[in-house]
C-alpha positions as protocol buffer text, in pm:
chain_id: "A"
residue {
  index: 1
  type: UNK
  ca { x: 4299 y: -1241 z: -6245 }
}
residue {
  index: 2
  type: UNK
  ca { x: 4159 y: -1529 z: -6045 }
}
residue {
  index: 3
  type: UNK
  ca { x: 3958 y: -1453 z: -5732 }
}
residue {
  index: 4
  type: UNK
  ca { x: 4123 y: -1736 z: -5540 }
}
residue {
  index: 5
  type: UNK
  ca { x: 4472 y: -1585 z: -5551 }
}
residue {
  index: 6
  type: UNK
  ca { x: 4577 y: -1448 z: -5211 }
}
residue {
  index: 7
  type: UNK
  ca { x: 4626 y: -1074 z: -5173 }
}
residue {
  index: 8
  type: UNK
  ca { x: 4404 y: -971 z: -5465 }
}
residue {
  index: 9
  type: UNK
  ca { x: 4100 y: -750 z: -5448 }
}
residue {
  index: 10
  type: UNK
  ca { x: 3769 y: -922 z: -5487 }
}
residue {
  index: 11
  type: UNK
  ca { x: 3466 y: -756 z: -5632 }
}
residue {
  index: 12
  type: UNK
  ca { x: 3148 y: -849 z: -5453 }
}
residue {
  index: 13
  type: UNK
  ca { x: 2802 y: -777 z: -5580 }
}
residue {
  index: 14
  type: UNK
  ca { x: 2535 y: -734 z: -5318 }
}
residue {
  index: 15
  type: UNK
  ca { x: 2171 y: -648 z: -5342 }
}
residue {
  index: 16
  type: UNK
  ca { x: 2115 y: -281 z: -5261 }
}
residue {
  index: 17
  type: UNK
  ca { x: 1823 y: -165 z: -5055 }
}
residue {
  index: 18
  type: UNK
  ca { x: 1782 y: 139 z: -5280 }
}
residue {
  index: 19
  type: UNK
  ca { x: 1529 y: -20 z: -5508 }
}
residue {
  index: 20
  type: UNK
  ca { x: 1423 y: -337 z: -5679 }
}
residue {
  index: 21
  type: UNK
  ca { x: 1675 y: -494 z: -5913 }
}
residue {
  index: 22
  type: UNK
  ca { x: 1969 y: -270 z: -5812 }
}
residue {
  index: 23
  type: UNK
  ca { x: 2311 y: -414 z: -5733 }
}
residue {
  index: 24
  type: UNK
  ca { x: 2613 y: -245 z: -5577 }
}
residue {
  index: 25
  type: UNK
  ca { x: 2967 y: -359 z: -5660 }
}
residue {
  index: 26
  type: UNK
  ca { x: 3234 y: -290 z: -5397 }
}
residue {
  index: 27
  type: UNK
  ca { x: 3592 y: -398 z: -5347 }
}
residue {
  index: 28
  type: UNK
  ca { x: 3721 y: -558 z: -5028 }
}
residue {
  index: 29
  type: UNK
  ca { x: 4033 y: -397 z: -4884 }
}
residue {
  index: 30
  type: UNK
  ca { x: 4076 y: -642 z: -4597 }
}
residue {
  index: 31
  type: UNK
  ca { x: 4375 y: -811 z: -4761 }
}
residue {
  index: 32
  type: UNK
  ca { x: 4583 y: -493 z: -4724 }
}
residue {
  index: 33
  type: UNK
  ca { x: 4509 y: -472 z: -4353 }
}
residue {
  index: 34
  type: UNK
  ca { x: 4588 y: -841 z: -4306 }
}
residue {
  index: 35
  type: UNK
  ca { x: 4926 y: -804 z: -4479 }
}
residue {
  index: 36
  type: UNK
  ca { x: 5017 y: -503 z: -4262 }
}
residue {
  index: 37
  type: UNK
  ca { x: 4901 y: -678 z: -3944 }
}
residue {
  index: 38
  type: UNK
  ca { x: 5102 y: -990 z: -4030 }
}
residue {
  index: 39
  type: UNK
  ca { x: 5427 y: -795 z: -4071 }
}
residue {
  index: 40
  type: UNK
  ca { x: 5356 y: -581 z: -3764 }
}
residue {
  index: 41
  type: UNK
  ca { x: 5274 y: -873 z: -3535 }
}
residue {
  index: 42
  type: UNK
  ca { x: 5565 y: -1091 z: -3651 }
}
residue {
  index: 43
  type: UNK
  ca { x: 5823 y: -823 z: -3572 }
}
residue {
  index: 44
  type: UNK
  ca { x: 5649 y: -735 z: -3244 }
}
residue {
  index: 45
  type: UNK
  ca { x: 5658 y: -1104 z: -3150 }
}
residue {
  index: 46
  type: UNK
  ca { x: 6028 y: -1117 z: -3242 }
}
residue {
  index: 47
  type: UNK
  ca { x: 6098 y: -827 z: -3002 }
}
residue {
  index: 48
  type: UNK
  ca { x: 5903 y: -1005 z: -2727 }
}
residue {
  index: 49
  type: UNK
  ca { x: 6104 y: -1321 z: -2778 }
}
residue {
  index: 50
  type: UNK
  ca { x: 6429 y: -1119 z: -2787 }
}
residue {
  index: 51
  type: UNK
  ca { x: 6342 y: -961 z: -2451 }
}
residue {
  index: 52
  type: UNK
  ca { x: 6266 y: -1303 z: -2306 }
}
residue {
  index: 53
  type: UNK
  ca { x: 6594 y: -1448 z: -2437 }
}
residue {
  index: 54
  type: UNK
  ca { x: 6791 y: -1144 z: -2315 }
}
residue {
  index: 55
  type: UNK
  ca { x: 6734 y: -1259 z: -1956 }
}
residue {
  index: 56
  type: UNK
  ca { x: 6927 y: -1580 z: -2025 }
}
residue {
  index: 57
  type: UNK
  ca { x: 7196 y: -1417 z: -2239 }
}
residue {
  index: 58
  type: UNK
  ca { x: 7271 y: -1117 z: -2015 }
}
residue {
  index: 59
  type: UNK
  ca { x: 7240 y: -1293 z: -1676 }
}
residue {
  index: 60
  type: UNK
  ca { x: 7557 y: -1424 z: -1513 }
}
residue {
  index: 61
  type: UNK
  ca { x: 7607 y: -1796 z: -1459 }
}
residue {
  index: 62
  type: UNK
  ca { x: 7412 y: -1931 z: -1159 }
}
residue {
  index: 63
  type: UNK
  ca { x: 7731 y: -2032 z: -977 }
}
residue {
  index: 64
  type: UNK
  ca { x: 7904 y: -1695 z: -1027 }
}
residue {
  index: 65
  type: UNK
  ca { x: 8006 y: -1507 z: -716 }
}
residue {
  index: 66
  type: UNK
  ca { x: 7811 y: -1190 z: -789 }
}
residue {
  index: 67
  type: UNK
  ca { x: 7532 y: -1351 z: -1002 }
}
residue {
  index: 68
  type: UNK
  ca { x: 7378 y: -1040 z: -1153 }
}
residue {
  index: 69
  type: UNK
  ca { x: 7047 y: -1098 z: -1334 }
}
residue {
  index: 70
  type: UNK
  ca { x: 6965 y: -864 z: -1624 }
}
residue {
  index: 71
  type: UNK
  ca { x: 6684 y: -830 z: -1879 }
}
residue {
  index: 72
  type: UNK
  ca { x: 6592 y: -603 z: -2167 }
}
residue {
  index: 73
  type: UNK
  ca { x: 6652 y: -571 z: -2538 }
}
residue {
  index: 74
  type: UNK
  ca { x: 6779 y: -344 z: -2693 }
}
residue {
  index: 75
  type: UNK
  ca { x: 6804 y: -137 z: -2372 }
}
residue {
  index: 76
  type: UNK
  ca { x: 6874 y: -283 z: -2027 }
}
residue {
  index: 77
  type: UNK
  ca { x: 6548 y: -253 z: -1831 }
}
residue {
  index: 78
  type: UNK
  ca { x: 6609 y: -460 z: -1516 }
}
residue {
  index: 79
  type: UNK
  ca { x: 6922 y: -551 z: -1319 }
}
residue {
  index: 80
  type: UNK
  ca { x: 6943 y: -727 z: -984 }
}
residue {
  index: 81
  type: UNK
  ca { x: 7218 y: -882 z: -774 }
}
residue {
  index: 82
  type: UNK
  ca { x: 7589 y: -832 z: -721 }
}
residue {
  index: 83
  type: UNK
  ca { x: 7823 y: -827 z: -421 }
}
residue {
  index: 84
  type: UNK
  ca { x: 7665 y: -508 z: -294 }
}
residue {
  index: 85
  type: UNK
  ca { x: 7308 y: -608 z: -374 }
}
residue {
  index: 86
  type: UNK
  ca { x: 7146 y: -378 z: -624 }
}
residue {
  index: 87
  type: UNK
  ca { x: 6798 y: -373 z: -774 }
}
residue {
  index: 88
  type: UNK
  ca { x: 6753 y: -137 z: -1068 }
}
residue {
  index: 89
  type: UNK
  ca { x: 6448 y: -92 z: -1295 }
}
residue {
  index: 90
  type: UNK
  ca { x: 6456 y: 171 z: -1568 }
}
residue {
  index: 91
  type: UNK
  ca { x: 6123 y: 305 z: -1693 }
}
residue {
  index: 92
  type: UNK
  ca { x: 6304 y: 512 z: -1958 }
}
residue {
  index: 93
  type: UNK
  ca { x: 6465 y: 196 z: -2099 }
}
residue {
  index: 94
  type: UNK
  ca { x: 6128 y: 16 z: -2091 }
}
residue {
  index: 95
  type: UNK
  ca { x: 5961 y: 297 z: -2286 }
}
residue {
  index: 96
  type: UNK
  ca { x: 6259 y: 303 z: -2522 }
}
residue {
  index: 97
  type: UNK
  ca { x: 6220 y: -71 z: -2587 }
}
residue {
  index: 98
  type: UNK
  ca { x: 5847 y: -29 z: -2649 }
}
residue {
  index: 99
  type: UNK
  ca { x: 5908 y: 266 z: -2884 }
}
residue {
  index: 100
  type: UNK
  ca { x: 6174 y: 81 z: -3084 }
}
residue {
  index: 101
  type: UNK
  ca { x: 5956 y: -231 z: -3108 }
}
residue {
  index: 102
  type: UNK
  ca { x: 5646 y: -41 z: -3223 }
}
residue {
  index: 103
  type: UNK
  ca { x: 5837 y: 175 z: -3474 }
}
residue {
  index: 104
  type: UNK
  ca { x: 6019 y: -120 z: -3631 }
}
residue {
  index: 105
  type: UNK
  ca { x: 5700 y: -327 z: -3630 }
}
residue {
  index: 106
  type: UNK
  ca { x: 5516 y: -48 z: -3809 }
}
residue {
  index: 107
  type: UNK
  ca { x: 5797 y: -19 z: -4064 }
}
residue {
  index: 108
  type: UNK
  ca { x: 5787 y: -397 z: -4120 }
}
residue {
  index: 109
  type: UNK
  ca { x: 5410 y: -389 z: -4158 }
}
residue {
  index: 110
  type: UNK
  ca { x: 5430 y: -114 z: -4420 }
}
residue {
  index: 111
  type: UNK
  ca { x: 5712 y: -298 z: -4600 }
}
residue {
  index: 112
  type: UNK
  ca { x: 5514 y: -622 z: -4615 }
}
residue {
  index: 113
  type: UNK
  ca { x: 5204 y: -431 z: -4727 }
}
residue {
  index: 114
  type: UNK
  ca { x: 5394 y: -259 z: -5009 }
}
residue {
  index: 115
  type: UNK
  ca { x: 5604 y: -555 z: -5127 }
}
residue {
  index: 116
  type: UNK
  ca { x: 5325 y: -815 z: -5138 }
}
residue {
  index: 117
  type: UNK
  ca { x: 5084 y: -613 z: -5353 }
}
């Protein structure tokens, strides 16, 4: 096993303060945390981008008569406009979107951590 390969544990010897001539060998586990964080943050970023894009996908055309603007993925969080003007913001949908994003991001982080051992 080469030390330069990504994702592998590295043994590091450091001088111990317990006495002269003593060395302690320990393994770094930072690679596992980095793999989890990479998967977690990529999926969380994907949900952020999906919510941003949902505004443009769900909103009516600018020249439409009622021109309702909407945002939120996977649940509709905000809606505004219409013939009889309406402004609606759903906290339950917002918390649902956050819960779905965090749960799927955690699952992706664990998957990346387990697969890339």
